[in-house]
Amino acid sequence: MGKLIILLGDLNWDMLKPTPGSASLIKTTKELNLNQLIKSPTRITESSQTLVDVIFVSSPRLVVNSGVIETCISDHFPVYVSLKLKTDKSPPNYITTRSYNKYDPDLFAIDLASNRGRLVSIFRMDNVDEKLTIFNEIFLNTLDKHAPVKTIKKEYVLKEVQQHRNNTGSLWKVIKENIAYRERESVVYSKEPKLVAEEFNHFFSTIGVNAAKKASTLIQDPSVYPARNLSDVNRTDNSYPEENDRFSFTPVPCSEIRNIILAMPSNKSPGKDK
């Protein structure tokens, strides 16, 4: 059935001694896929120790811990089990509401006016209840045609999701606030903290040199730069570049800046690099 079964109590069979009664109980529970959790005596006297208070479960993987609490409040020690359980998912809530998605007030007024004969007849009636009955019948029947009553799931966070559907960051924030938080296990390093720090230090202290070596190898690879004059790249002298070769800022027209800004996606927040 897929349901958790828990059987516990004083069954009056000593599970520490192989007797016909305890053997029969063990056989029956094994056939039902039940596991006995209590392993130590639950009733201790001056002359005997017996295990008669038991806990059987059908799913041992859900057991966090179990055992016996030694106390003098009774001649039987209490037994306990702690289980890792999840709360059942709440059933969806349904609401009854009118759908105005395709509602057109002009068409509604036209259809309502088509019943003006019956509506006018209300003013010639003396019975108030009859007047209300006719009015409700005409009005509600017409309204049901243009804004039908529907039974739907409660919106919950539908409104917030629709508001942020074009903003990934805000959308995930709404989702995380409305789902169960799953505790994550922190990463445990097997190495000594000093050794980890030294490895980080070595990596970041040599990353520039290693990147330069790889860049030098790539720039001399003809498959990457097939027709490139490498004379400037291989220059090793420390002479400064000519005045015309130095970097300098140049004016940028407003139209170019405007085109760059308009090309940015409107549904995302640009970072500092844009």
mmCIF file of C-alpha atoms in Angstrom:
data_model
loop_
_atom_site.group_PDB
_atom_site.id
_atom_site.type_symbol
_atom_site.label_atom_id
_atom_site.label_comp_id
_atom_site.label_asym_id
_atom_site.label_seq_id
_atom_site.Cartn_x
_atom_site.Cartn_y
_atom_site.Cartn_z
ATOM 1 C CA MET A 1 0.000 0.000 0.000
ATOM 2 C CA GLY A 2 3.027 2.275 0.336
ATOM 3 C CA LYS A 3 1.946 3.387 3.824
ATOM 4 C CA LEU A 4 4.171 3.476 6.883
ATOM 5 C CA ILE A 5 3.164 0.856 9.470
ATOM 6 C CA ILE A 6 4.142 1.250 13.128
ATOM 7 C CA LEU A 7 3.272 -1.454 15.666
ATOM 8 C CA LEU A 8 4.287 -0.879 19.273
ATOM 9 C CA GLY A 9 3.364 -1.938 22.778
ATOM 10 C CA ASP A 10 3.758 -4.686 25.366
ATOM 11 C CA LEU A 11 3.186 -7.931 23.451
ATOM 12 C CA ASN A 12 4.123 -10.147 26.434
ATOM 13 C CA TRP A 13 6.687 -12.148 24.461
ATOM 14 C CA ASP A 14 10.319 -11.932 25.517
ATOM 15 C CA MET A 15 12.236 -11.085 22.340
ATOM 16 C CA LEU A 16 15.572 -11.885 24.011
ATOM 17 C CA LYS A 17 14.787 -15.591 24.462
ATOM 18 C CA PRO A 18 13.936 -18.026 21.643
ATOM 19 C CA THR A 19 10.541 -19.332 22.737
ATOM 20 C CA PRO A 20 7.725 -20.716 20.564
ATOM 21 C CA GLY A 21 5.754 -17.522 21.172
ATOM 22 C CA SER A 22 8.558 -15.132 20.272
ATOM 23 C CA ALA A 23 9.545 -17.284 17.281
ATOM 24 C CA SER A 24 5.970 -17.149 15.977
ATOM 25 C CA LEU A 25 5.866 -13.370 16.446
ATOM 26 C CA ILE A 26 9.174 -12.899 14.624
ATOM 27 C CA LYS A 27 8.033 -15.110 11.750
ATOM 28 C CA THR A 28 4.745 -13.240 11.370
ATOM 29 C CA THR A 29 6.362 -9.801 11.440
ATOM 30 C CA LYS A 30 9.004 -10.834 8.896
ATOM 31 C CA GLU A 31 6.276 -12.015 6.542
ATOM 32 C CA LEU A 32 4.688 -8.563 6.917
ATOM 33 C CA ASN A 33 8.067 -6.863 6.319
ATOM 34 C CA LEU A 34 8.126 -5.364 9.826
ATOM 35 C CA ASN A 35 11.422 -4.665 11.601
ATOM 36 C CA GLN A 36 11.797 -4.723 15.383
ATOM 37 C CA LEU A 37 13.803 -1.726 16.628
ATOM 38 C CA ILE A 38 14.198 -2.285 20.369
ATOM 39 C CA LYS A 39 17.214 -4.437 21.261
ATOM 40 C CA SER A 40 17.729 -3.963 25.026
ATOM 41 C CA PRO A 41 15.573 -5.135 27.976
ATOM 42 C CA THR A 42 12.502 -3.072 28.780
ATOM 43 C CA ARG A 43 11.540 -4.753 32.062
ATOM 44 C CA ILE A 44 14.220 -5.412 34.664
ATOM 45 C CA THR A 45 13.672 -7.029 38.055
ATOM 46 C CA GLU A 46 16.026 -8.459 40.655
ATOM 47 C CA SER A 47 15.795 -11.874 39.026
ATOM 48 C CA SER A 48 15.043 -11.257 35.328
ATOM 49 C CA GLN A 49 15.545 -9.052 32.302
ATOM 50 C CA THR A 50 13.021 -9.242 29.467
ATOM 51 C CA LEU A 51 12.283 -7.409 26.252
ATOM 52 C CA VAL A 52 8.512 -7.335 26.021
ATOM 53 C CA ASP A 53 7.908 -3.731 24.881
ATOM 54 C CA VAL A 54 8.597 -3.539 21.175
ATOM 55 C CA ILE A 55 8.353 -1.211 18.210
ATOM 56 C CA PHE A 56 7.881 -2.635 14.701
ATOM 57 C CA VAL A 57 8.153 -0.425 11.611
ATOM 58 C CA SER A 58 7.752 -1.192 7.922
ATOM 59 C CA SER A 59 10.329 1.370 6.712
ATOM 60 C CA PRO A 60 13.621 1.273 8.658
ATOM 61 C CA ARG A 61 15.091 3.961 6.374
ATOM 62 C CA LEU A 62 12.755 6.502 8.000
ATOM 63 C CA VAL A 63 14.087 5.770 11.481
ATOM 64 C CA VAL A 64 16.394 8.444 12.882
ATOM 65 C CA ASN A 65 16.965 6.749 16.223
ATOM 66 C CA SER A 66 15.212 4.498 18.720
ATOM 67 C CA GLY A 67 15.850 3.018 22.120
ATOM 68 C CA VAL A 68 14.839 2.543 25.733
ATOM 69 C CA ILE A 69 14.530 5.241 28.390
ATOM 70 C CA GLU A 70 15.633 3.897 31.754
ATOM 71 C CA THR A 71 13.422 5.421 34.435
ATOM 72 C CA CYS A 72 11.885 4.303 37.717
ATOM 73 C CA ILE A 73 8.366 5.607 37.137
ATOM 74 C CA SER A 74 7.185 2.121 36.162
ATOM 75 C CA ASP A 75 8.308 -1.484 36.143
ATOM 76 C CA HIS A 76 8.465 -1.154 32.327
ATOM 77 C CA PHE A 77 10.927 1.208 30.688
ATOM 78 C CA PRO A 78 9.351 3.430 28.023
ATOM 79 C CA VAL A 79 10.499 2.866 24.455
ATOM 80 C CA TYR A 80 10.752 5.502 21.749
ATOM 81 C CA VAL A 81 11.390 5.969 18.043
ATOM 82 C CA SER A 82 12.196 9.134 16.110
ATOM 83 C CA LEU A 83 11.118 9.136 12.461
ATOM 84 C CA LYS A 84 12.057 11.284 9.509
ATOM 85 C CA LEU A 85 8.635 12.171 8.150
ATOM 86 C CA LYS A 86 7.319 14.700 5.688
ATOM 87 C CA THR A 87 4.051 16.518 6.083
ATOM 88 C CA ASP A 88 1.400 15.598 3.570
ATOM 89 C CA LYS A 89 0.876 18.031 0.748
ATOM 90 C CA SER A 90 -2.190 20.128 1.338
ATOM 91 C CA PRO A 91 -5.006 19.500 -1.145
ATOM 92 C CA PRO A 92 -5.584 22.356 -3.598
ATOM 93 C CA ASN A 93 -8.132 24.969 -2.612
ATOM 94 C CA TYR A 94 -10.801 25.700 -5.186
ATOM 95 C CA ILE A 95 -12.799 28.891 -5.490
ATOM 96 C CA THR A 96 -15.862 29.749 -7.553
ATOM 97 C CA THR A 97 -15.559 32.996 -9.451
ATOM 98 C CA ARG A 98 -16.730 34.702 -12.601
ATOM 99 C CA SER A 99 -14.396 34.841 -15.545
ATOM 100 C CA TYR A 100 -14.290 38.280 -17.155
ATOM 101 C CA ASN A 101 -11.575 37.379 -19.656
ATOM 102 C CA LYS A 102 -13.912 37.755 -22.636
ATOM 103 C CA TYR A 103 -16.384 40.153 -21.048
ATOM 104 C CA ASP A 104 -17.562 42.997 -23.299
ATOM 105 C CA PRO A 105 -19.788 45.544 -21.518
ATOM 106 C CA ASP A 106 -21.332 46.735 -24.781
ATOM 107 C CA LEU A 107 -22.393 43.221 -25.829
ATOM 108 C CA PHE A 108 -23.687 42.579 -22.315
ATOM 109 C CA ALA A 109 -25.824 45.744 -22.465
ATOM 110 C CA ILE A 110 -27.196 44.750 -25.883
ATOM 111 C CA ASP A 111 -28.214 41.279 -24.680
ATOM 112 C CA LEU A 112 -29.730 42.738 -21.523
ATOM 113 C CA ALA A 113 -31.712 45.251 -23.591
ATOM 114 C CA SER A 114 -33.120 42.421 -25.712
ATOM 115 C CA ASN A 115 -35.121 41.403 -22.618
ATOM 116 C CA ARG A 116 -36.494 44.900 -22.016
ATOM 117 C CA GLY A 117 -40.055 43.655 -22.460
ATOM 118 C CA ARG A 118 -39.836 41.404 -19.402
ATOM 119 C CA LEU A 119 -37.803 43.972 -17.475
ATOM 120 C CA VAL A 120 -40.415 46.679 -18.029
ATOM 121 C CA SER A 121 -43.176 44.297 -16.925
ATOM 122 C CA ILE A 122 -41.589 44.232 -13.470
ATOM 123 C CA PHE A 123 -42.841 47.766 -12.802
ATOM 124 C CA ARG A 124 -46.442 46.656 -13.361
ATOM 125 C CA MET A 125 -46.240 43.885 -10.774
ATOM 126 C CA ASP A 126 -47.309 44.201 -7.158
ATOM 127 C CA ASN A 127 -45.505 41.177 -5.713
ATOM 128 C CA VAL A 128 -41.984 42.188 -4.665
ATOM 129 C CA ASP A 129 -40.702 38.607 -4.561
ATOM 130 C CA GLU A 130 -41.896 37.973 -8.100
ATOM 131 C CA LYS A 131 -40.204 41.174 -9.291
ATOM 132 C CA LEU A 132 -36.889 40.092 -7.765
ATOM 133 C CA THR A 133 -37.170 36.578 -9.192
ATOM 134 C CA ILE A 134 -37.709 37.839 -12.749
ATOM 135 C CA PHE A 135 -34.945 40.449 -12.494
ATOM 136 C CA ASN A 136 -32.426 37.952 -11.103
ATOM 137 C CA GLU A 137 -33.320 35.402 -13.775
ATOM 138 C CA ILE A 138 -32.818 37.868 -16.645
ATOM 139 C CA PHE A 139 -29.735 39.559 -15.228
ATOM 140 C CA LEU A 140 -27.899 36.417 -14.091
ATOM 141 C CA ASN A 141 -28.690 34.417 -17.241
ATOM 142 C CA THR A 142 -27.300 37.250 -19.360
ATOM 143 C CA LEU A 143 -24.259 37.640 -17.117
ATOM 144 C CA ASP A 144 -23.570 33.888 -17.217
ATOM 145 C CA LYS A 145 -23.385 34.136 -20.988
ATOM 146 C CA HIS A 146 -20.745 36.892 -20.982
ATOM 147 C CA ALA A 147 -18.946 36.144 -17.687
ATOM 148 C CA PRO A 148 -19.494 32.468 -16.858
ATOM 149 C CA VAL A 149 -18.990 31.107 -13.356
ATOM 150 C CA LYS A 150 -15.988 28.786 -13.124
ATOM 151 C CA THR A 151 -14.453 26.672 -10.378
ATOM 152 C CA ILE A 152 -10.689 27.122 -10.380
ATOM 153 C CA LYS A 153 -7.733 26.584 -8.096
ATOM 154 C CA LYS A 154 -6.936 29.385 -5.706
ATOM 155 C CA GLU A 155 -4.378 31.669 -7.290
ATOM 156 C CA TYR A 156 -1.891 31.678 -4.385
ATOM 157 C CA VAL A 157 1.119 33.420 -5.916
ATOM 158 C CA LEU A 158 -0.166 33.476 -9.498
ATOM 159 C CA LYS A 159 -0.415 37.263 -9.437
ATOM 160 C CA GLU A 160 3.188 37.662 -8.267
ATOM 161 C CA VAL A 161 4.415 35.142 -10.853
ATOM 162 C CA GLN A 162 2.678 37.022 -13.650
ATOM 163 C CA GLN A 163 4.133 40.330 -12.466
ATOM 164 C CA HIS A 164 7.704 39.005 -12.531
ATOM 165 C CA ARG A 165 7.502 36.568 -15.457
ATOM 166 C CA ASN A 166 9.983 38.673 -17.454
ATOM 167 C CA ASN A 167 12.434 39.091 -14.579
ATOM 168 C CA THR A 168 14.182 35.833 -13.760
ATOM 169 C CA GLY A 169 15.749 37.047 -10.516
ATOM 170 C CA SER A 170 12.510 38.389 -9.028
ATOM 171 C CA LEU A 171 10.570 35.331 -10.222
ATOM 172 C CA TRP A 172 12.908 32.907 -8.451
ATOM 173 C CA LYS A 173 12.703 35.027 -5.303
ATOM 174 C CA VAL A 174 8.908 34.614 -5.294
ATOM 175 C CA ILE A 175 9.215 30.871 -5.931
ATOM 176 C CA LYS A 176 11.767 30.343 -3.137
ATOM 177 C CA GLU A 177 9.549 32.193 -0.654
ATOM 178 C CA ASN A 178 6.680 29.793 -1.337
ATOM 179 C CA ILE A 179 8.362 26.393 -1.423
ATOM 180 C CA ALA A 180 9.700 24.274 1.377
ATOM 181 C CA TYR A 181 13.292 25.067 2.287
ATOM 182 C CA ARG A 182 15.621 22.122 1.898
ATOM 183 C CA GLU A 183 18.573 22.267 4.206
ATOM 184 C CA ARG A 184 21.814 21.756 2.337
ATOM 185 C CA GLU A 185 24.782 19.933 3.726
ATOM 186 C CA SER A 186 27.855 22.099 4.104
ATOM 187 C CA VAL A 187 30.966 21.016 2.240
ATOM 188 C CA VAL A 188 33.496 19.327 4.491
ATOM 189 C CA TYR A 189 37.118 19.454 3.370
ATOM 190 C CA SER A 190 39.284 16.483 4.201
ATOM 191 C CA LYS A 191 42.505 18.501 3.944
ATOM 192 C CA GLU A 192 44.056 20.687 6.607
ATOM 193 C CA PRO A 193 42.987 24.372 6.369
ATOM 194 C CA LYS A 194 46.634 25.437 6.002
ATOM 195 C CA LEU A 195 47.163 23.089 3.046
ATOM 196 C CA VAL A 196 43.973 24.318 1.357
ATOM 197 C CA ALA A 197 45.086 27.942 1.835
ATOM 198 C CA GLU A 198 48.521 27.200 0.334
ATOM 199 C CA GLU A 199 46.938 25.562 -2.718
ATOM 200 C CA PHE A 200 44.680 28.584 -3.239
ATOM 201 C CA ASN A 201 47.663 30.901 -2.854
ATOM 202 C CA HIS A 202 49.727 28.937 -5.388
ATOM 203 C CA PHE A 203 46.876 28.920 -7.895
ATOM 204 C CA PHE A 204 46.200 32.665 -7.764
ATOM 205 C CA SER A 205 49.888 33.633 -7.589
ATOM 206 C CA THR A 206 50.700 31.718 -10.784
ATOM 207 C CA ILE A 207 47.516 32.307 -12.755
ATOM 208 C CA GLY A 208 48.951 35.378 -14.489
ATOM 209 C CA VAL A 209 52.130 33.607 -15.614
ATOM 210 C CA ASN A 210 50.215 30.545 -16.789
ATOM 211 C CA ALA A 211 47.702 32.672 -18.687
ATOM 212 C CA ALA A 212 50.530 34.563 -20.413
ATOM 213 C CA LYS A 213 52.176 31.308 -21.493
ATOM 214 C CA LYS A 214 48.914 29.988 -22.913
ATOM 215 C CA ALA A 215 48.241 33.290 -24.687
ATOM 216 C CA SER A 216 51.722 33.254 -26.221
ATOM 217 C CA THR A 217 51.183 29.704 -27.453
ATOM 218 C CA LEU A 218 47.795 30.545 -28.955
ATOM 219 C CA ILE A 219 48.936 33.707 -30.678
ATOM 220 C CA GLN A 220 51.702 31.785 -32.481
ATOM 221 C CA ASP A 221 49.311 29.052 -33.554
ATOM 222 C CA PRO A 222 48.596 29.533 -37.301
ATOM 223 C CA SER A 223 45.210 27.859 -36.916
ATOM 224 C CA VAL A 224 44.174 30.663 -34.546
ATOM 225 C CA TYR A 225 45.895 33.598 -36.248
ATOM 226 C CA PRO A 226 46.690 32.360 -39.788
ATOM 227 C CA ALA A 227 47.924 35.622 -41.312
ATOM 228 C CA ARG A 228 49.321 37.829 -38.567
ATOM 229 C CA ASN A 229 52.565 39.757 -38.335
ATOM 230 C CA LEU A 230 54.159 38.609 -35.088
ATOM 231 C CA SER A 231 57.006 41.110 -35.131
ATOM 232 C CA ASP A 232 55.265 43.421 -32.655
ATOM 233 C CA VAL A 233 54.114 40.539 -30.493
ATOM 234 C CA ASN A 234 57.589 39.048 -30.170
ATOM 235 C CA ARG A 235 59.184 42.399 -29.402
ATOM 236 C CA THR A 236 61.017 42.155 -26.098
ATOM 237 C CA ASP A 237 62.537 45.630 -25.823
ATOM 238 C CA ASN A 238 61.265 48.039 -23.205
ATOM 239 C CA SER A 239 60.882 51.011 -25.538
ATOM 240 C CA TYR A 240 57.728 53.071 -25.133
ATOM 241 C CA PRO A 241 55.214 53.260 -28.001
ATOM 242 C CA GLU A 242 55.072 56.252 -30.231
ATOM 243 C CA GLU A 243 52.794 59.111 -29.239
ATOM 244 C CA ASN A 244 50.247 58.171 -31.900
ATOM 245 C CA ASP A 245 50.099 54.568 -30.665
ATOM 246 C CA ARG A 246 49.205 55.453 -27.110
ATOM 247 C CA PHE A 247 45.681 54.902 -25.867
ATOM 248 C CA SER A 248 43.481 57.950 -25.572
ATOM 249 C CA PHE A 249 39.787 58.693 -25.195
ATOM 250 C CA THR A 250 37.893 59.954 -28.206
ATOM 251 C CA PRO A 251 34.509 61.677 -28.306
ATOM 252 C CA VAL A 252 31.497 59.414 -28.898
ATOM 253 C CA PRO A 253 28.354 60.746 -30.595
ATOM 254 C CA CYS A 254 25.107 60.658 -28.614
ATOM 255 C CA SER A 255 23.453 58.571 -31.325
ATOM 256 C CA GLU A 256 25.921 55.722 -30.759
ATOM 257 C CA ILE A 257 25.268 55.707 -27.002
ATOM 258 C CA ARG A 258 21.533 55.809 -27.639
ATOM 259 C CA ASN A 259 21.732 52.799 -29.984
ATOM 260 C CA ILE A 260 23.747 50.824 -27.406
ATOM 261 C CA ILE A 261 21.213 51.544 -24.656
ATOM 262 C CA LEU A 262 18.233 50.678 -26.851
ATOM 263 C CA ALA A 263 19.887 47.398 -27.846
ATOM 264 C CA MET A 264 19.972 46.226 -24.228
ATOM 265 C CA PRO A 265 17.178 43.792 -23.241
ATOM 266 C CA SER A 266 14.486 45.665 -21.332
ATOM 267 C CA ASN A 267 13.632 42.695 -19.113
ATOM 268 C CA LYS A 268 17.090 42.374 -17.573
ATOM 269 C CA SER A 269 19.139 44.630 -15.361
ATOM 270 C CA PRO A 270 22.532 45.346 -16.990
ATOM 271 C CA GLY A 271 25.616 44.889 -14.871
ATOM 272 C CA LYS A 272 28.570 47.209 -14.397
ATOM 273 C CA ASP A 273 30.240 45.833 -17.515
ATOM 274 C CA LYS A 274 27.493 47.152 -19.796
#
